[in-house]
Structure formats: C-alpha cells, structure tokens
Short mmCIF file of C-alpha atoms in Angstrom, two decimals:
data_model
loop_
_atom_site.label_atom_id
_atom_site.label_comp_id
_atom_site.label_asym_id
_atom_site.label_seq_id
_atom_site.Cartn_x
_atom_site.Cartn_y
_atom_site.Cartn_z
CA UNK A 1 -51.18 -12.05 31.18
CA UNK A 2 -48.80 -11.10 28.38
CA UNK A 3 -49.40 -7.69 26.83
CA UNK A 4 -49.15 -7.21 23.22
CA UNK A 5 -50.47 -4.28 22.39
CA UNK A 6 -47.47 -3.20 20.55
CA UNK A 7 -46.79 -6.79 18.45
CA UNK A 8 -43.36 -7.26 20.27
CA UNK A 9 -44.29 -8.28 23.98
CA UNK A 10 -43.81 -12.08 25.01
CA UNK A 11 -41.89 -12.85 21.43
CA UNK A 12 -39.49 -11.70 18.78
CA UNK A 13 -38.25 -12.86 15.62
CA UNK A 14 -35.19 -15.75 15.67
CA UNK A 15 -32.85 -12.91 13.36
CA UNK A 16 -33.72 -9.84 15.35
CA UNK A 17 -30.76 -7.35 14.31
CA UNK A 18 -30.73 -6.80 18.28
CA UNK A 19 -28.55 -9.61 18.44
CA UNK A 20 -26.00 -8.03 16.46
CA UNK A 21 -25.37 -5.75 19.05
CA UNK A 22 -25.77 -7.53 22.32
CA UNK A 23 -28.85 -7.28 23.28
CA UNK A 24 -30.98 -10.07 23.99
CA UNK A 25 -34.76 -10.78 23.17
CA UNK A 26 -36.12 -10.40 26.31
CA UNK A 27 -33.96 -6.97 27.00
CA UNK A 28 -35.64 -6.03 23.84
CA UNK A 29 -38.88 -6.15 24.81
CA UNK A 30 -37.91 -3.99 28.02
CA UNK A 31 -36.72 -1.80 26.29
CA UNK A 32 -39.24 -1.20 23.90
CA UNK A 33 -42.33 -1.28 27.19
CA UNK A 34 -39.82 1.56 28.18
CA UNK A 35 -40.07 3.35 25.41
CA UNK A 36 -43.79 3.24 24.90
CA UNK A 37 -44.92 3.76 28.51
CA UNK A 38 -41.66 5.70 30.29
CA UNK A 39 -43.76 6.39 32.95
CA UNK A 40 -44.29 3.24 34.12
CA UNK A 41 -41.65 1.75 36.47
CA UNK A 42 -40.08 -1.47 36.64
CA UNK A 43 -43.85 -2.84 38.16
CA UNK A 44 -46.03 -1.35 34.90
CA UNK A 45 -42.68 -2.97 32.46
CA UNK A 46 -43.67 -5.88 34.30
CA UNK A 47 -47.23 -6.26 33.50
CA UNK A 48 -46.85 -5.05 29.74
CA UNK A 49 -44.43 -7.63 29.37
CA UNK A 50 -45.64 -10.68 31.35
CA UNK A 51 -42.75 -11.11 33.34
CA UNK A 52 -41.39 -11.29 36.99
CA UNK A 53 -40.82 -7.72 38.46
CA UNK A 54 -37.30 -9.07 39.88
CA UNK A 55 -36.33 -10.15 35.97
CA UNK A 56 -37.79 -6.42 34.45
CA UNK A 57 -35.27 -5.19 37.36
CA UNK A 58 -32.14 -7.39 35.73
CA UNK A 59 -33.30 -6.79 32.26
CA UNK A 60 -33.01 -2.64 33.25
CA UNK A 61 -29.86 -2.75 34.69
CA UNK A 62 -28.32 -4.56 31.54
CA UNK A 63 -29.70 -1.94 29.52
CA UNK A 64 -28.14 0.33 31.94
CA UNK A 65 -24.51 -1.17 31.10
CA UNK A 66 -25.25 -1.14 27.56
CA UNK A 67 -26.59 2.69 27.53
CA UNK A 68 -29.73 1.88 26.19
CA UNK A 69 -31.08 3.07 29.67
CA UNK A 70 -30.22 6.65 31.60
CA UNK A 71 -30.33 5.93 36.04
CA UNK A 72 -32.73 8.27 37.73
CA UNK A 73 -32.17 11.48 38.44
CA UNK A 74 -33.91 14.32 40.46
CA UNK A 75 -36.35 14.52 37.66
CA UNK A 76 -37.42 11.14 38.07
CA UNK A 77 -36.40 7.40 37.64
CA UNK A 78 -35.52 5.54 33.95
CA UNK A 79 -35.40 6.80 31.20
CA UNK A 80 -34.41 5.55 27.69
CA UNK A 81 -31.84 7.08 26.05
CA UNK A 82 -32.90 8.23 22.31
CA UNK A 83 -32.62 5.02 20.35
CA UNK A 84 -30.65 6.66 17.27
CA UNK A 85 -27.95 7.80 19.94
CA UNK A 86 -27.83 4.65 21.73
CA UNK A 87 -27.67 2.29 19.24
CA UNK A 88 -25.57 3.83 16.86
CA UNK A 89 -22.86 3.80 19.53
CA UNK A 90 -23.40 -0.02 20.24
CA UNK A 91 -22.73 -0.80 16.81
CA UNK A 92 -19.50 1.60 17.30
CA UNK A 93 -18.37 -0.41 20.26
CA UNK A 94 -19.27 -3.49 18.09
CA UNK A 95 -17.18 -2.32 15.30
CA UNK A 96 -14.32 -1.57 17.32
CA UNK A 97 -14.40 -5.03 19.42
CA UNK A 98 -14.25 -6.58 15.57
CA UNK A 99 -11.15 -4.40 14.69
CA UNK A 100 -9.41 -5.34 17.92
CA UNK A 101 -10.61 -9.46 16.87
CA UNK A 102 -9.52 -9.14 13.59
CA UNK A 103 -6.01 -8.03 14.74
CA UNK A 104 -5.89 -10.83 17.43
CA UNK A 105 -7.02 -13.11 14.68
CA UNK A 106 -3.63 -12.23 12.46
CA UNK A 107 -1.35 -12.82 15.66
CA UNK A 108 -3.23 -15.90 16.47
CA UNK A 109 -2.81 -16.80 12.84
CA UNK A 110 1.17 -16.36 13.00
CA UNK A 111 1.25 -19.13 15.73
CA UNK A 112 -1.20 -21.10 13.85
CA UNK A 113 0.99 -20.81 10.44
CA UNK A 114 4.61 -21.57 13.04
CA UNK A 115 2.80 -24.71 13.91
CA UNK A 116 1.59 -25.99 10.70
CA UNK A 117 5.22 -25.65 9.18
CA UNK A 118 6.80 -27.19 12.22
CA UNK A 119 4.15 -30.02 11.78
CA UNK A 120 4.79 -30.22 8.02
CA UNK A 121 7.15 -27.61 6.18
CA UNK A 122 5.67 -28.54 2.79
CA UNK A 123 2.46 -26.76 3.90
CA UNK A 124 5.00 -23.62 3.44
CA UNK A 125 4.60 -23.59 -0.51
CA UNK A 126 1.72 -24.39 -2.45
CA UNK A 127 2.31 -24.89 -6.37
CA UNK A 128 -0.55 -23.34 -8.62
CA UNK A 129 -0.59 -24.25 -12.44
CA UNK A 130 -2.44 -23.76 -15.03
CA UNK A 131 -3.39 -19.23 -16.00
CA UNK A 132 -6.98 -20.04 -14.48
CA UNK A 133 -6.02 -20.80 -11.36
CA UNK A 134 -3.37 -18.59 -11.73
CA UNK A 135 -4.93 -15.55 -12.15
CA UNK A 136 -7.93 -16.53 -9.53
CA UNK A 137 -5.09 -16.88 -6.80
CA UNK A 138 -3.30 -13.43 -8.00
CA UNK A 139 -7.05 -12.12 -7.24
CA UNK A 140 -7.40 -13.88 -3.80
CA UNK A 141 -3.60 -12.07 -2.95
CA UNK A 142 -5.24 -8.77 -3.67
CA UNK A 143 -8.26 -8.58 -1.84
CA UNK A 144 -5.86 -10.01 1.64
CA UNK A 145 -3.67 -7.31 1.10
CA UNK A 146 -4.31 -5.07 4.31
CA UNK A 147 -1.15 -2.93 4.47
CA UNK A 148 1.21 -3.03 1.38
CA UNK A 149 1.93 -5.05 -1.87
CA UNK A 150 5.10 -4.69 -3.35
CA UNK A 151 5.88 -6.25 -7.16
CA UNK A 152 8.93 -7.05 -9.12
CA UNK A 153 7.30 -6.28 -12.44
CA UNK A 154 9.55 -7.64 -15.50
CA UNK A 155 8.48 -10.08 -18.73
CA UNK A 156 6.73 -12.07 -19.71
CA UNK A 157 3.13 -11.72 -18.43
CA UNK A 158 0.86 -14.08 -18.08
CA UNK A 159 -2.55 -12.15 -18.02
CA UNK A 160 -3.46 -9.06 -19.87
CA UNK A 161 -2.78 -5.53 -18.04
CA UNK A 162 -6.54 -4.06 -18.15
CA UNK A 163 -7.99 -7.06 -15.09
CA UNK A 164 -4.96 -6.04 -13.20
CA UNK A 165 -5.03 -2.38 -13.46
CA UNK A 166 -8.62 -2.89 -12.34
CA UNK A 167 -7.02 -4.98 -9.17
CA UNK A 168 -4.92 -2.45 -8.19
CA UNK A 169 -6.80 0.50 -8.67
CA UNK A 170 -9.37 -1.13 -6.11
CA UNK A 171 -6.39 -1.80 -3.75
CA UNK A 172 -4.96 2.00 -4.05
CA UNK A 173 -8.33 3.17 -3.05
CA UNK A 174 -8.77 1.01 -0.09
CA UNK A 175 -5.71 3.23 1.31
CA UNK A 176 -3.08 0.35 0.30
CA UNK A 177 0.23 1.08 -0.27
CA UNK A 178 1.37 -0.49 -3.48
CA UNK A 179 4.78 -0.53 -4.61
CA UNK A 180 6.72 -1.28 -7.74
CA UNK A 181 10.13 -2.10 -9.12
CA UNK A 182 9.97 -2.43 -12.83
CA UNK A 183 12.63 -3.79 -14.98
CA UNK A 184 13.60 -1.18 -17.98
CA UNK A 185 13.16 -3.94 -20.42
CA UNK A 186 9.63 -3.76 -19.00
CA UNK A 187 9.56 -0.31 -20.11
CA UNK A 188 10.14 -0.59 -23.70
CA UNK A 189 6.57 -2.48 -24.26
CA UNK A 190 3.85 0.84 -25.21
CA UNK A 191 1.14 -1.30 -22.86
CA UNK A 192 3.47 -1.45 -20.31
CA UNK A 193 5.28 1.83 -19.97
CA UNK A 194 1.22 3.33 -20.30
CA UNK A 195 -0.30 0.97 -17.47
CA UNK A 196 3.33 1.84 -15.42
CA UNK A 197 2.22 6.10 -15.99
CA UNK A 198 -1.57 5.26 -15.47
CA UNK A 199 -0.40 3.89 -11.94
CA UNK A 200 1.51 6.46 -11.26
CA UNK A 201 -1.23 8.74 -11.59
CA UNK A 202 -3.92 6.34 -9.24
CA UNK A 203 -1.35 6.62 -6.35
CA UNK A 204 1.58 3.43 -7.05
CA UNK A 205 5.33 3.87 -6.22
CA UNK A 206 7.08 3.28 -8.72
CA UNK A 207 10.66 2.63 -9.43
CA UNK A 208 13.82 1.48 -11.83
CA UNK A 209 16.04 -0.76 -12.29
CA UNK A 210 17.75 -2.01 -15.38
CA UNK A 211 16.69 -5.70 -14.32
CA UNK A 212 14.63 -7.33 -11.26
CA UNK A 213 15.84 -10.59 -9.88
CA UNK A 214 12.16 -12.59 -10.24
CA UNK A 215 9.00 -11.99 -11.04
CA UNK A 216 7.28 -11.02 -7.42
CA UNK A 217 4.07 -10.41 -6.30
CA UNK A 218 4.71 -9.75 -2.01
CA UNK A 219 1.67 -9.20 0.47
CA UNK A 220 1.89 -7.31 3.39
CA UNK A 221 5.33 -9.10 3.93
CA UNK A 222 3.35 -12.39 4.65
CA UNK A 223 2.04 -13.88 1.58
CA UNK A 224 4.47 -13.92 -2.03
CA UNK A 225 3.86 -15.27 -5.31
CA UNK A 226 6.45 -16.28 -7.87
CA UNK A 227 6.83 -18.26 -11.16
CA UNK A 228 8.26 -21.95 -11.25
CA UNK A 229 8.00 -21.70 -15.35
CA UNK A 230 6.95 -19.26 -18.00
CA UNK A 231 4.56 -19.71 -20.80
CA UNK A 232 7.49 -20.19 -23.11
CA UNK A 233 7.93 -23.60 -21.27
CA UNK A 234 4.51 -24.27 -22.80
CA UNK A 235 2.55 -23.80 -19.39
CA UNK A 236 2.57 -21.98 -16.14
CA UNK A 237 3.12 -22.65 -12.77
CA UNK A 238 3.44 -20.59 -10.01
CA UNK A 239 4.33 -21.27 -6.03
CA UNK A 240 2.57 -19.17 -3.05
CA UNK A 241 4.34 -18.68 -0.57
CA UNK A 242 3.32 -18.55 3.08
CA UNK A 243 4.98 -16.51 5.85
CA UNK A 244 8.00 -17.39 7.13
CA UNK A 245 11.92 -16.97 6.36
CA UNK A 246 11.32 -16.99 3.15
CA UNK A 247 9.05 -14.49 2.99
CA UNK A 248 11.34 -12.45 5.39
CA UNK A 249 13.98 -12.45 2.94
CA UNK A 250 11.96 -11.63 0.02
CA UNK A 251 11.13 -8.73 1.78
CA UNK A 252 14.53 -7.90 2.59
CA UNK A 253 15.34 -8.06 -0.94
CA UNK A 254 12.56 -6.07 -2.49
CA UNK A 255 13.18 -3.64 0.04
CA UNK A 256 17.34 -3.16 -1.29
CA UNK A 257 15.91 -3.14 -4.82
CA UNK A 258 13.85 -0.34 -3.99
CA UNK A 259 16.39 1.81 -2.47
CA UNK A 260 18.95 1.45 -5.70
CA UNK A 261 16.10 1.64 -8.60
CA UNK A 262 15.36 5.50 -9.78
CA UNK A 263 11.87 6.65 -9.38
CA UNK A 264 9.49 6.56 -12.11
CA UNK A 265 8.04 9.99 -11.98
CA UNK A 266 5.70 12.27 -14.03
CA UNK A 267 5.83 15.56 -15.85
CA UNK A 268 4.92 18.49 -13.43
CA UNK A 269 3.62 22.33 -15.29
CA UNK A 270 2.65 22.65 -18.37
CA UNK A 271 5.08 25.68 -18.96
CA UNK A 272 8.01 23.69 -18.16
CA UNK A 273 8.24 21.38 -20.93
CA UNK A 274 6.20 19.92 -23.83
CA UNK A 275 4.90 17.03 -24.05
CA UNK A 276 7.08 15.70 -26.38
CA UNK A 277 9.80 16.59 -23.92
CA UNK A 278 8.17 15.13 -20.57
CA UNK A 279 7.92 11.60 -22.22
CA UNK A 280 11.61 12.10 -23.44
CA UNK A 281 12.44 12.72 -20.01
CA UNK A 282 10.54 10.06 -18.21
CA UNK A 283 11.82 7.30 -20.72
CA UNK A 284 15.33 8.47 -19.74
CA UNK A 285 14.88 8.43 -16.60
CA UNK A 286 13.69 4.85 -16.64
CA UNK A 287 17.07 3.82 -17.83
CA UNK A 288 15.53 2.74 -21.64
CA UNK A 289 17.88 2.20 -24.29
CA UNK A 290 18.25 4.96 -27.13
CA UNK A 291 16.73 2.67 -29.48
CA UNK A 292 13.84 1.97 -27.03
CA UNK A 293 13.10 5.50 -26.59
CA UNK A 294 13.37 6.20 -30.52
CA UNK A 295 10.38 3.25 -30.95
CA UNK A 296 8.06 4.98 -27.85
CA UNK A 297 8.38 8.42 -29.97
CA UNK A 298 8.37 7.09 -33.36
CA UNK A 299 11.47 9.47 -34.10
CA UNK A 300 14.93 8.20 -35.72
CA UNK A 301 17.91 7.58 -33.12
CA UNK A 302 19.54 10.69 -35.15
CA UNK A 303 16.34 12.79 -33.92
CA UNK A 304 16.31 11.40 -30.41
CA UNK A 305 20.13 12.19 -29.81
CA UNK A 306 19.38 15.61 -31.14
CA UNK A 307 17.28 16.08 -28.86
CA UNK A 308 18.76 14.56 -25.87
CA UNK A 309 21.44 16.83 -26.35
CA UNK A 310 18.69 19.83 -26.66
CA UNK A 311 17.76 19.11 -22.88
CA UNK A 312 21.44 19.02 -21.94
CA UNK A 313 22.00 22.28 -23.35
CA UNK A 314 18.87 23.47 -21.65
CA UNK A 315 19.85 22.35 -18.27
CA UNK A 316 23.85 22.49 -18.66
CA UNK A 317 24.12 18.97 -18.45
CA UNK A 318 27.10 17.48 -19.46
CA UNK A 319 26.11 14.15 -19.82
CA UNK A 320 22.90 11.51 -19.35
CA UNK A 321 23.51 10.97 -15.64
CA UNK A 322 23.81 15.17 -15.28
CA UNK A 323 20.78 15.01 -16.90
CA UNK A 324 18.44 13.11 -14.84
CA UNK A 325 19.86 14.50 -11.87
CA UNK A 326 18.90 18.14 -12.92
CA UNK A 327 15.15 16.95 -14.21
CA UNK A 328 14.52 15.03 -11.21
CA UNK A 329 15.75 18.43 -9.20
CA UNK A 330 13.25 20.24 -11.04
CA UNK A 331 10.48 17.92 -10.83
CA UNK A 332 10.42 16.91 -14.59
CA UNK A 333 10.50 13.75 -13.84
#
C-alpha cells in the first residue's frame, strides 16, 4: 500500500522542476522517503513508497551518481546529501552541459549555414526594406552578438541615436566588445560627436578616419549588415549578410581600417587642461576640419587658429600632426 503521508509518495506533478535537472519522478520520491525517514533502509523506502525493494535499490544508486545520495560509511548506510548543496551543483553541471551545447550548436550551425549556400547561394543575402523592418533586424543583430560588433559609422542615418545608444549600452554591459570606425564627416554633427564621447565613456573603441568605405554593422565576424540605398533615394533597403567569404572579407577590411584610423580618446585630469581645451583637442584629433571645429565651439576660425596655435606653443609643437602626437603622449586625448 502506497504511503502518502508526506503528499509526494506514489505521484508528482507533470512540470516538477526535478526534471530540469535530471532527476526523474520516481527518484524523487526516493529521495524525498530518504529525507524524511534516513533511518530506514532501502526495505522501509520501499514500503513508504509502494514500490519493489529491487527498484528503491536502482532508484538509490542513481541518486548516488547524481550526488543527491552519500554511500555508507562506518557510521552507517545512506545518507542524503543536504539538498541546498546537492542541487545547487546539479543545476551547475546543468548549466555547464548548456554552455558546452550552445557552443556545439554554433559549430553545428557553420556546417548547417556551408550547406544551405551550397544548396542555394541566394540564401547568403537577405534584402530588408522598409526603416521598420530595418531597425527590428538592426535589434535582432544586437541581441546575437556574443563576442564583438564592429561598425563603420558615417552619414546618413536612418534611425535616431537615443534607441541605439540604448542597444549598445546593453551590449557593452553584457561584456561585448564593441568597436567603431567613424568617418570625420561623422564628427562634425553635435548629436553625433556627443553619442561618439558618451560611448566612449560606457566602454566602445573608438576610432578615425577621414572617410569609411560603407556603412557596416559586423557581428561576431558572422553576421553583417549594409545599405543597398539611402533615404535620399526616397526609401531604404538594407542586405544581411550571412557567414561566409563575404563576411570574411568584411572582416578583413574593418580590421585594416582600424589599424590606420586615430583613436577617439577623452580628456584625462582636470589640472591638465580646461575644458574648453580637451574638446579642442579631441575634435583635432578626430581629423575635423577648422571650420568644423569653429561650429562645435561656437568660436570664429580667427579664435580657433589662435588657439590651436596656443596648444602648439604649450607643447612645442610645430605643426597639427606634432600636435596630436604630443596630446595623445600625454593622454589628452
């Protein structure tokens, strides 16, 4: 006759969180007729629990494996191991096999994508149009990224900076590395130059370059998106790219771009320079135009080149390049 005293012996529920961890519904109730009387032997398990003495014997030496159980000692025979010690290192294990699936699951995936494009090549691209869908597949891109997104950042722009600040702030904290290349141009837009700084701040590399081939949004090396036509054109359209040569190379080329663009850096002590002269020298530094610079600090070009030539003097810089060499040495910028 089935015991159930304590409300678990002979059933349990269909979603028992025991299953999340291996353990079966019949182990269960073992295991909890262990804990309750841990006196009683496999031959008492078997009577609160209504089954077969050989089958209480089975069920204890899978809780064995799992370390639910401790084997006899000289003190005596079973024992259960303290249930906040045992099953918080099941769910460990558990975590850990779903790590080591997840990673077989992006290898598997690589053979899966190989055969898909050998199949069909066109499954390689897939066209998005319309700032909608757009913007919903930029979002997708972001929460895949596991590793590293790198961006060509350059005019126009399709959706406005706040959402995507928001994006990559939540990527930068999930230990991401996020790198960009803007385009100076870029630069000379207030929003822009202030979302650039405000990266800079969260954790993003950031780098230089007079001009950037394409717009580029690039995913762990696996995944890119780029522009077919601009808003200009009186839409937009975008491709995604899957992995594969292409991909490869638009790594390659991100990766050249980032060694030859000049870091984007920020002010360092507050006794160094003033305000006024940290933004001077980041704008410089990110290869702006005089009459750029002049609109960021609402001066006239005669006031800027006054002083541009005041920082020179201060650092016995001959010339622009002299310059930035000298405030990058001494972490201005």
């Amino acid at each position: 006759m089935v015991n159930t005293a304590y409300g678990t012996a002979g059933r349990t529920p269909a979603a028992s969180p025991w299953a999340a961890v291996g353990v079966s519904a019949f182990d269960e109730v073992v295991y909890q007729s262990v804990l309750h009387q841990p006196d009683a032997g496999a031959a008492g398990w078997a009577l609160l629990t209504g089954a077969a003495p050989g089958r209480v014997r089975e069920s204890c030496n899978r809780l064995l494996a799992l370390g639910l159980l401790q084997p006899p000692d000289s003190m005596g025979g079973l024992r259960a191991v303290d249930p906040r010690v045992a099953i918080r290192a099941l769910i460990r294990q558990r975590e850990t096999e779903s790590e080591l699936l997840a990673a077989t699951a992006e290898e598997m995936a690589t053979s899966y994508e190989a055969g898909l494009l050998r199949e069909d090549p066109s499954r390689l691209v897939e066209v998005v149009s319309g700032e909608g869908a757009n913007s919903a597949r930029l979002e997708e891109l972001y929460a895949r990224a596991e590793r590293e997104v790198c961006v060509f950042d350059t005019p126009p722009y399709l959706a406005p900076r706040t959402p995507q600040l928001d994006l990559q702030s939540d990527l930068l904290s999930r230990g991401i590395v996020y790198r960009t290349v803007y385009a100076a141009t870029a630069l000379e837009d207030p929003d822009v130059l202030f979302h650039a700084w405000k990266m800079v701040e969260l954790g993003e590399q950031a780098r230089v370059l007079p001009s950037v081939p394409v717009k580029l949004l690039l995913v762990d090396g696996r995944r890119a998106m780029l522009p077919l036509t601009s808003v200009e054109a009186g839409g937009y359209c975008s491709v995604v790219v899957r992995h594969s040569a292409v991909t490869d190379a638009l790594q390659k080329l991100f990766d050249l771009a980032w060694q030859q663009a000049t870091p984007l850096g920020q002010g360092v002590g507050e006794g160094e320079l003033s305000e006024g002269e940290r933004t001077l020298a980041r704008l410089l530094a990110a290869g702006m135009k005089d009459e750029a610079v002049a609109r960021h600090l609402g001066v006239s070009l005669r006031t800027l080149r006054r002083r541009v030539s005041e920082l020179q003097d201060r650092l016995g810089a001959a010339s622009r390049f002299q310059l930035g060499v000298r405030a990058a040495q001494l972490g201005w910028v």
